[in-house]
Amino acid sequence: MLELANEQIAMGQTAADKAEALRLLADRLVADGLVAEGYLQGLQAREAQGSTFLGQGIAIPHGTPQTRDLVYATGVRLLQFPDGVDWGDGQIVYLAIGIAARSDEHLRLLQLLTRALGETDLAEALRRASSAEALLKLLQGAPQALALDAQLVGLNLPAEDFDELAWRGARLLQRAGCVDSGFAAVLQQAEPLPLGEGLWWLHSERQVRQPGLAFITPQQQLRYRDQPLNGLFCLASLGAAHQALLERLCEVLIEGRGQTLYQATSSRAVLEVLGGEAAPDWPSVRIVLANPHGLHARPAKILAQLAKGFAGEIRIRVLDSAQPAVSVKSLSKLLSLGARRGQELELLAEPAIASDALPALLAAIEQGLGEEIEPLPNTAAPVAATPVEVLQAPAAGSRIQAVAAAPGIASGPAHVSVERDIDYPLRGESPTQERLKLRHALAAVNAELQALVQRSDKAIGEIFVTHQEMLADPALADDVELRLAQGESAAAAWMAVIEAAARQQEALHDALLAERAADLRDIGRRVLAQLCGVQAQAEPEQPYVLVMGEVGPSDVARLDPTRVAGIVTAYGGATAHSAIVARALGIPAVVGAGAGILLLAPGTPLLLDGQRGVVSVAPAADELQRALAERDQREQRLQAAWAQRHEPAVSRDGHAIEVFANIGESSGIDKVVEQGAEGVGLLRTELIFMAHPQVPDVATQEAEYRRVLDGLGGRPLVVRTLDVGGDKPLPYWPIDAEENPFLGVRGVRLTLQRPQIMEDQLRALLRAADQRPLRIMFPMVGQVHEWREARAMVERLREEIPVADLQLGIMVEVPSAALLAPQLAREVDFFSIGTNDLTQYTLAIDRGHPSLSAQADGLHPAVLNLIDMTVRAAHAEGKWVGVCGELAADPQAVAVLLGLDVDELSVAARSIAEVKALVRQAEYQTARALAREALQQDSAAAVRALVERY
Ligand code: PEP
Ligand code: MG
């Protein structure tokens, strides 16, 4: 984060003109290692686009998006020019603040500066400042304004005594971001001050971030220290920010008007008496800010200028912040919002100008305020906006080539399941009525969830149990209650609280907690639908094709698998969650078909081929017939394959390949063997860890691994050591947030940093082995030394716990491991290629990316070449190679992998029979020719076309 410090300031500089001042700044930024040479051009280009003069003798030169790559580290450097530098248009700069920032971090700085900008004679004071300390004080020392707005007023709140009322006041201040969580405790220790008329005052300066005042009145009559307790002021005190307010309050009390406060029925009435910020009851619109660096100086300037063209007041606020609305016409106020990309803004305009001003401002923000903007992912369209993108539903007879996700052919009417906006009133009938409505809605949703728990299997059922717990969360209930008491409708109160809680989760930058945010929004919507009487879309009578944006596991759990013939998603790729879940359920699926698919009319006949990744819209009768005949043949083939599932997979010309299973839990191992597995080729142990509420100890782990080995009855078990970190955190194992977790501390990198956990796991594995064949492999190895460190640990433990049949290997899922395969092959016993990650890292496409992951195809010739290199290197040293990524189960890939001489394929248990059958149909010599040709292709699509021709 950008903060100001003495060392960043150079006092008493001189520059003949702006160009020289910029040069001095750039030199300083380069010398201090913040930016590369060449950043000066960025500063110049930025000034050419528009002056960075901020007012009050301050300019904030910074680079352009094109020079962002030259920034090594975020930071600022300040140069004081006591003689002033002409910044153009007669504006004189005494302090130039050079910013090196890659993203919107500088908004925090602007926010800080704008507080100082309100000071009337700041420019002169900056010019005269004689030391860095003095200058810094000028920038930071401006008093912060007291926060007092509708959020900080709580009327008729349930409270049994003074302490509870004080606690509620502290909560309001905390929610508004004025205080830290310990404030409630310090407030309890403060000495209450009676103000008269049953009004009381409490204050503390500890744990305060920003000065703020909360006012709370109790629902029932209370007394405290033998006096009435009609209302309580809780002050988060910082400096003299509350002085003016206190004076005004004294006047009100002297005039004997205290009851206007404690008998008030709306926060507006309270704020009017106290002179706080009441949100005006003006027409308003909302829009999500899409500017890459938020509302920084340049776009803010354009917005302020536009607003000045209207003869009336226009205000703006950031919806999820405690700050009151500010005038759009004031540049410094706009900057003080610190609005970031993705935050929702509300614009309010006086009724007389609203119909002209609001659409004009909205359009300007939508168009980027002079900047290029990237559309935001998954944001609702602005309330009064015109549609930006014109999407069309695919026409009847069209064929969409998307991504094959789960094999099989399905047909049926489209059941398009898209979240639609639900309108709801903001104000309620009465708190009692609204409370009752909410209680009924919560009970109904709870019953729905209970039904889902009962009909789901254990893992998915747990998702709904968590949802039930969220529904009953007392902290949510408290916050909703506060809002209901202020007259909000049940729907508005509920949604505001859910949204705030979800945002709080997301702000923690933790993948697991971010998932919790999605869960919160999920239950939020369910309750809202109940409150507003919105029925879930009726499912078609006959088996249908489900069309969705993306399908998460909880969506799938809600499906009735006997009625869902197939799944088509608009977004996602073959290794996306939706695809893996669909495969596990055996439902044909095609993913990444594009957003247009969501516009299909309900009931449109669809035909999908989950093997080729094709969706046909309203197909002609003969096409449908052909496909259905193919489906029947496939059914028959699968039945025949099932009958031979225990036979080995040997090609027509006698080449054998082993077919193993991928598993993530120890239970159900018998079923896996029953489905034809010749062993387990990948035990994802992190799933075992995740199923425990804390790190399982050695004995617990040993029992789990023993269970798998027992079930395998002498067949080999390939275990992967814990693969967490990055995007796969363990709830009980806090990992620092990383900007790019896929390239961060994950897999073996992480476990080597926590040797105790790794050692415990290895000890449990060795103990469980007895005389059975155990293979241990390490995930995400990218460097030879990582492998050696991990191997050394096993060898040390092996002296303590001897194991008869043990092999050690690595997962090849980082391109460097494949490229170093010749070196590694001398030392490992085997390789197992994780094509999911190998594809991701080779093609530089996040495997879960909403739009790109469709291109992360493991049949890409670049990935195939890495597989080929790995196999050749291993075989040269007499070592074996398995493939355990999703590619191994892709029907189009089986012959290619056979031809590349892979020794083992490890796939989801459900796919074993089919993969074995595909090997039996193939001819090894032909597959080798196919593989050689595939290595020469230039795209995954070309490889797939080639496979079709063979
Ligand atoms: C892989 O990356 O291919 C793999 C099997 O590991 P995971 O999918 O668990 O990351
Ligand atoms: Mg992996």
PDB file of N, CA and C in Angstrom, residues 171 245 301 431:
ATOM      1  N   ARG A 171     -21.065  -1.525  17.262  1.00  0.00           N
ATOM      2  CA  ARG A 171     -21.198  -2.326  16.022  1.00  0.00           C
ATOM      3  C   ARG A 171     -21.466  -1.432  14.817  1.00  0.00           C
ATOM      4  N   LEU A 245     -20.168  19.315  16.110  1.00  0.00           N
ATOM      5  CA  LEU A 245     -21.368  18.516  16.381  1.00  0.00           C
ATOM      6  C   LEU A 245     -21.756  18.636  17.858  1.00  0.00           C
ATOM      7  N   LYS A 301     -11.642  14.233 -13.060  1.00  0.00           N
ATOM      8  CA  LYS A 301     -11.700  15.605 -13.575  1.00  0.00           C
ATOM      9  C   LYS A 301     -12.777  15.708 -14.658  1.00  0.00           C
ATOM     10  N   PRO A 431     -41.705  -2.396  10.898  1.00  0.00           N
ATOM     11  CA  PRO A 431     -40.678  -3.356  11.301  1.00  0.00           C
ATOM     12  C   PRO A 431     -41.283  -4.700  11.703  1.00  0.00           C
TER      13      PRO A 431
END
